[in-house]
Structure formats: structure tokens, C-alpha cells
Amino acid sequence: MAKNTDRPVTAISPTAARLSFAGAATFALLLAALHFIKPELDPSWHFISEYAIGEYGWIMVLAFLSLALAYASLLVAIRSQLRTIAGRIGLALLLLSALGLTIAAIFTTDPITVSENAVTTEGTLHNLGGTLGLAMPFAAVLIGWRLARNPAWSSARRPLLWATGLALVAFVVSFVSLSVMVSRSGGEFGPDVLVGWPNRIEIVAYSVWLMVVARQAIRVRSQR
């Protein structure tokens, strides 16, 4: 049997957990608001990053930074509970995801319909940030699985597993749908390539995971 190297739940930072919850909730609210503020972007085939282009783009930048803050704050809140190799890898991936979101916030994406010859350096750097963000579902799986196995978190096991499963399924659905649709379209994006909703469901699922883990961290900490 593997030795439990986690520290007591009293080492959890409730302040950081609350900040993580608030950051994820802020992201979700700002993203929802942008669907009304910028209705010209059809959510069925535009990525959420395109809300950062043009007027009111600062709202999407703020949303990305709020989510990056949520990732980093959760790391601070629960790092004491993840002392195994799997846990530490999960935390490293969570940090990588926060870095990716920060890069995505700083550099604005190109429009989804941009031609290959018109891709900008800023758009390329934004895509780099998005690529780093692919670490998030793996971070969620490792962290969620490890916390669910911690006896001190036994009361939180069910919501942790549900939230982790949701994040993983959302990632798989988004990844598969994007791969299939892009393959069928020959790499061209447009109204017939419906990648928008899977993209939104995936990122919202990550926000839900963050809020669930942060809330459970606060609950577990308050019970001791």
C-alpha cells in the first residue's frame, strides 16, 4: 500500500480556495455576458477567443485572466494535499494551464477565418497559450483522482469524481468533434464547421471543476 504523504487538511488555504472559486465564477459570468454584448459572433462556429478581437475585447481578456487566477489560486489552496508523484504532476500541469491562459490573454487571437498567409505573430502566440492549456484536463484527472483517494477528503469524493469526469468528457467531446470537423472541412473554418459549442462546453466544464474542488477544499478545511 502506498504511503500517504499528504499533510493535514488544516494546511489547506481557504482564502486561496475562495479566490479560485471567485475567479472561475467570474470567468463563467463574463463569458455568458459576452454572448449578449457581442451577438455578431455566432457561438456555433466561433471560438471564445474571438471575443477578444475589437470592441469590448478587454472583457474576454479579463475573463481569461480571471480563469488563470483561479488555476493558480487552486494550486496554492491544495498543494499541501498532493505530495505524491501523481499529485505533483497534476499541480505542475495546473500551473502550465495557468501560464497558457495568461499568454492567451496577453496576445489576441486571429479571426477563425484568417488565411494561412495572414496569420500574425500575436495570433501564433495566442495559439501557443491555447496549446499549453491542453494540460488542464490531465491536471483535473490527476488532482481529482488523488484527492478522492485521500481519506481526509472522503466526504468530498463523490462531487470530486463527478466534476473530474465532466471535465474529462468535455475535453474528449471537444477534441474529437474539432478533429472530425476540421478533417471534413480540409482545415477551413466557417459557418458549417460547428466547433463553437464544444469549445464553450469544454472551458465551462473546467470552470465547474475548479469551483467544485475549491468549494470542497473549503468544506474539508472547515470540518477540522
Coordinates of C-alpha atoms in Angstrom, one line a residue:
M1 CA 0.0 0.0 0.0
A2 CA 1.3 3.4 -1.0
K3 CA 2.3 5.6 1.9
N4 CA 0.1 8.7 2.4
T5 CA 2.4 11.7 2.2
D6 CA -0.4 14.3 2.3
R7 CA -0.3 16.9 5.0
P8 CA -3.4 17.5 7.3
V9 CA -6.3 19.4 5.8
T10 CA -5.6 22.2 8.2
A11 CA -2.8 23.1 5.7
I12 CA -5.4 24.0 3.1
S13 CA -5.6 27.7 2.4
P14 CA -9.3 28.7 2.5
T15 CA -8.5 32.2 1.3
A16 CA -6.8 30.8 -1.9
A17 CA -9.7 28.4 -2.4
R18 CA -12.3 31.2 -2.2
L19 CA -10.2 33.2 -4.7
S20 CA -10.1 30.3 -7.0
F21 CA -13.9 29.8 -6.8
A22 CA -14.4 33.5 -7.4
G23 CA -12.1 33.6 -10.4
A24 CA -13.8 30.6 -12.1
A25 CA -17.2 32.1 -11.4
T26 CA -16.2 35.4 -12.8
F27 CA -14.9 33.8 -16.0
A28 CA -18.2 32.0 -16.5
L29 CA -20.2 35.1 -15.9
L30 CA -18.1 37.3 -18.2
L31 CA -18.2 34.6 -20.9
A32 CA -22.0 34.4 -20.7
A33 CA -22.3 38.2 -20.8
L34 CA -20.2 38.3 -24.0
H35 CA -22.8 36.3 -25.8
F36 CA -25.1 39.2 -25.4
I37 CA -22.6 42.0 -25.7
K38 CA -21.1 40.7 -29.0
P39 CA -24.0 38.8 -30.6
E40 CA -22.4 39.1 -34.0
L41 CA -20.1 36.2 -33.2
D42 CA -22.2 33.1 -33.8
P43 CA -21.4 30.8 -30.9
S44 CA -22.0 27.7 -33.0
W45 CA -18.8 28.2 -35.0
H46 CA -16.7 30.9 -33.4
F47 CA -14.1 30.1 -30.7
I48 CA -14.4 32.1 -27.4
S49 CA -11.0 33.6 -28.0
E50 CA -12.5 35.7 -30.8
Y51 CA -14.4 37.8 -28.2
A52 CA -11.1 39.4 -27.5
I53 CA -11.0 41.0 -31.0
G54 CA -12.2 44.5 -31.4
E55 CA -14.6 46.5 -29.2
Y56 CA -15.2 45.1 -25.7
G57 CA -12.3 42.7 -26.3
W58 CA -11.0 43.7 -22.9
I59 CA -13.8 41.7 -21.3
M60 CA -12.6 38.4 -22.8
V61 CA -9.0 39.4 -21.7
L62 CA -10.3 39.9 -18.1
A63 CA -12.2 36.6 -18.3
F64 CA -9.0 34.7 -19.3
L65 CA -7.0 36.3 -16.6
S66 CA -9.7 35.5 -14.0
L67 CA -9.6 31.9 -15.0
A68 CA -5.8 31.9 -14.9
L69 CA -6.0 33.3 -11.4
A70 CA -8.5 30.6 -10.5
Y71 CA -6.0 27.9 -11.6
A72 CA -3.1 29.4 -9.8
S73 CA -5.1 30.1 -6.6
L74 CA -6.3 26.5 -6.5
L75 CA -2.7 25.3 -6.7
V76 CA -1.9 27.4 -3.7
A77 CA -5.0 26.2 -1.8
I78 CA -4.5 22.4 -2.2
R79 CA -0.8 21.9 -2.9
S80 CA -0.3 20.6 0.7
Q81 CA -2.8 17.8 -0.1
L82 CA -0.9 16.5 -3.1
R83 CA 2.5 15.2 -2.1
T84 CA 2.6 12.0 -4.3
I85 CA 4.2 11.9 -7.7
A86 CA 0.8 11.9 -9.5
G87 CA -0.3 14.8 -7.3
R88 CA 2.8 16.9 -8.1
I89 CA 2.4 16.2 -11.8
G90 CA -1.2 17.3 -11.6
L91 CA -0.1 20.6 -9.9
A92 CA 2.6 21.2 -12.5
L93 CA 0.0 20.7 -15.2
L94 CA -2.3 23.1 -13.4
L95 CA 0.4 25.7 -13.3
L96 CA 1.1 25.1 -17.0
S97 CA -2.6 25.7 -17.8
A98 CA -2.5 29.0 -15.8
L99 CA 0.5 30.1 -17.9
G100 CA -1.2 29.1 -21.1
L101 CA -4.3 31.2 -20.2
T102 CA -2.1 34.2 -19.3
I103 CA -0.4 34.0 -22.6
A104 CA -3.8 33.6 -24.4
A105 CA -5.0 36.8 -22.5
I106 CA -2.0 38.9 -23.4
F107 CA -1.9 38.0 -27.1
T108 CA -5.1 38.4 -29.1
T109 CA -6.1 35.6 -31.5
D110 CA -6.6 36.0 -35.2
P111 CA -10.1 35.6 -36.6
I112 CA -11.1 32.0 -37.2
T113 CA -11.4 32.6 -40.9
V114 CA -7.9 34.1 -41.3
S115 CA -5.9 32.7 -44.2
E116 CA -2.6 30.8 -43.6
N117 CA -0.6 33.6 -45.1
A118 CA -2.3 36.3 -42.9
V119 CA -1.6 34.7 -39.5
T120 CA 0.0 37.2 -37.2
T121 CA 2.8 36.7 -34.6
E122 CA 0.3 37.7 -31.9
G123 CA -2.2 35.1 -33.1
T124 CA 0.5 32.5 -33.2
L125 CA 1.5 33.3 -29.6
H126 CA -2.2 33.1 -28.6
N127 CA -2.4 29.7 -30.1
L128 CA 0.7 28.7 -28.1
G129 CA -1.1 29.6 -25.0
G130 CA -4.1 27.6 -26.0
T131 CA -1.8 24.6 -26.7
L132 CA -0.4 24.8 -23.2
G133 CA -4.0 24.9 -21.9
L134 CA -4.4 21.3 -23.2
A135 CA -2.7 20.3 -19.9
M136 CA -5.8 21.2 -18.0
P137 CA -7.9 18.0 -18.4
F138 CA -4.9 15.9 -17.4
A139 CA -4.3 18.1 -14.4
A140 CA -8.0 17.7 -13.4
V141 CA -7.8 13.9 -13.7
L142 CA -4.6 13.6 -11.6
I143 CA -5.7 16.1 -9.0
G144 CA -9.3 14.9 -8.8
W145 CA -8.3 11.2 -8.6
R146 CA -5.6 11.8 -5.9
L147 CA -7.8 14.0 -3.7
A148 CA -10.7 11.4 -4.0
R149 CA -8.3 8.8 -2.7
N150 CA -7.3 10.9 0.3
P151 CA -9.2 9.6 3.4
A152 CA -9.4 13.2 4.8
W153 CA -11.4 14.1 1.7
S154 CA -13.8 11.1 1.9
S155 CA -16.8 13.4 2.3
A156 CA -15.9 15.2 -1.0
R157 CA -15.2 12.0 -3.0
R158 CA -18.5 12.0 -5.0
P159 CA -18.5 15.6 -6.1
L160 CA -14.8 15.4 -6.9
L161 CA -15.3 12.4 -9.2
W162 CA -18.3 13.8 -10.9
A163 CA -16.6 17.1 -11.6
T164 CA -13.5 15.4 -12.8
G165 CA -15.5 13.1 -15.1
L166 CA -17.3 16.1 -16.5
A167 CA -14.1 17.8 -17.3
L168 CA -12.6 14.8 -19.0
V169 CA -15.7 14.0 -21.0
A170 CA -16.0 17.6 -22.2
F171 CA -12.4 17.6 -23.3
V172 CA -12.8 14.3 -25.2
V173 CA -16.0 15.6 -26.9
S174 CA -14.4 18.9 -27.9
F175 CA -11.2 17.3 -29.1
V176 CA -12.9 14.6 -31.2
S177 CA -15.5 17.0 -32.7
L178 CA -12.8 19.5 -33.6
S179 CA -10.7 16.8 -35.2
V180 CA -13.5 15.4 -37.2
M181 CA -15.0 18.7 -38.3
V182 CA -11.6 20.2 -39.3
S183 CA -10.7 17.0 -41.2
R184 CA -14.0 17.1 -43.1
S185 CA -13.6 20.8 -44.0
G186 CA -10.0 20.4 -45.1
G187 CA -8.8 22.7 -42.4
E188 CA -11.0 25.6 -43.3
F189 CA -13.3 27.2 -40.7
G190 CA -16.7 28.6 -41.4
P191 CA -20.4 28.5 -40.5
D192 CA -20.6 24.8 -41.5
V193 CA -17.8 23.8 -39.1
L194 CA -19.6 23.8 -35.8
V195 CA -16.7 24.0 -33.3
G196 CA -18.0 26.8 -31.1
W197 CA -20.3 25.0 -28.7
P198 CA -17.9 22.1 -27.9
N199 CA -15.2 24.8 -27.2
R200 CA -17.6 26.6 -24.8
I201 CA -18.8 23.4 -23.1
E202 CA -15.1 22.3 -22.5
I203 CA -14.0 25.6 -20.9
V204 CA -17.1 25.9 -18.8
A205 CA -16.6 22.3 -17.6
Y206 CA -13.1 23.3 -16.4
S207 CA -14.6 26.2 -14.6
V208 CA -17.1 23.9 -12.9
W209 CA -14.3 21.6 -11.9
L210 CA -12.4 24.5 -10.3
M211 CA -15.4 25.7 -8.4
V212 CA -16.2 22.2 -7.1
V213 CA -12.7 21.4 -6.0
A214 CA -12.3 24.9 -4.4
R215 CA -15.7 24.5 -2.6
Q216 CA -14.8 21.0 -1.3
A217 CA -11.4 22.3 -0.1
I218 CA -13.2 24.9 2.0
R219 CA -15.7 22.4 3.3
V220 CA -13.0 19.8 4.2
R221 CA -10.9 22.5 5.9
S222 CA -13.9 23.8 7.9
Q223 CA -14.7 20.4 9.2
R224 CA -11.4 20.1 11.0

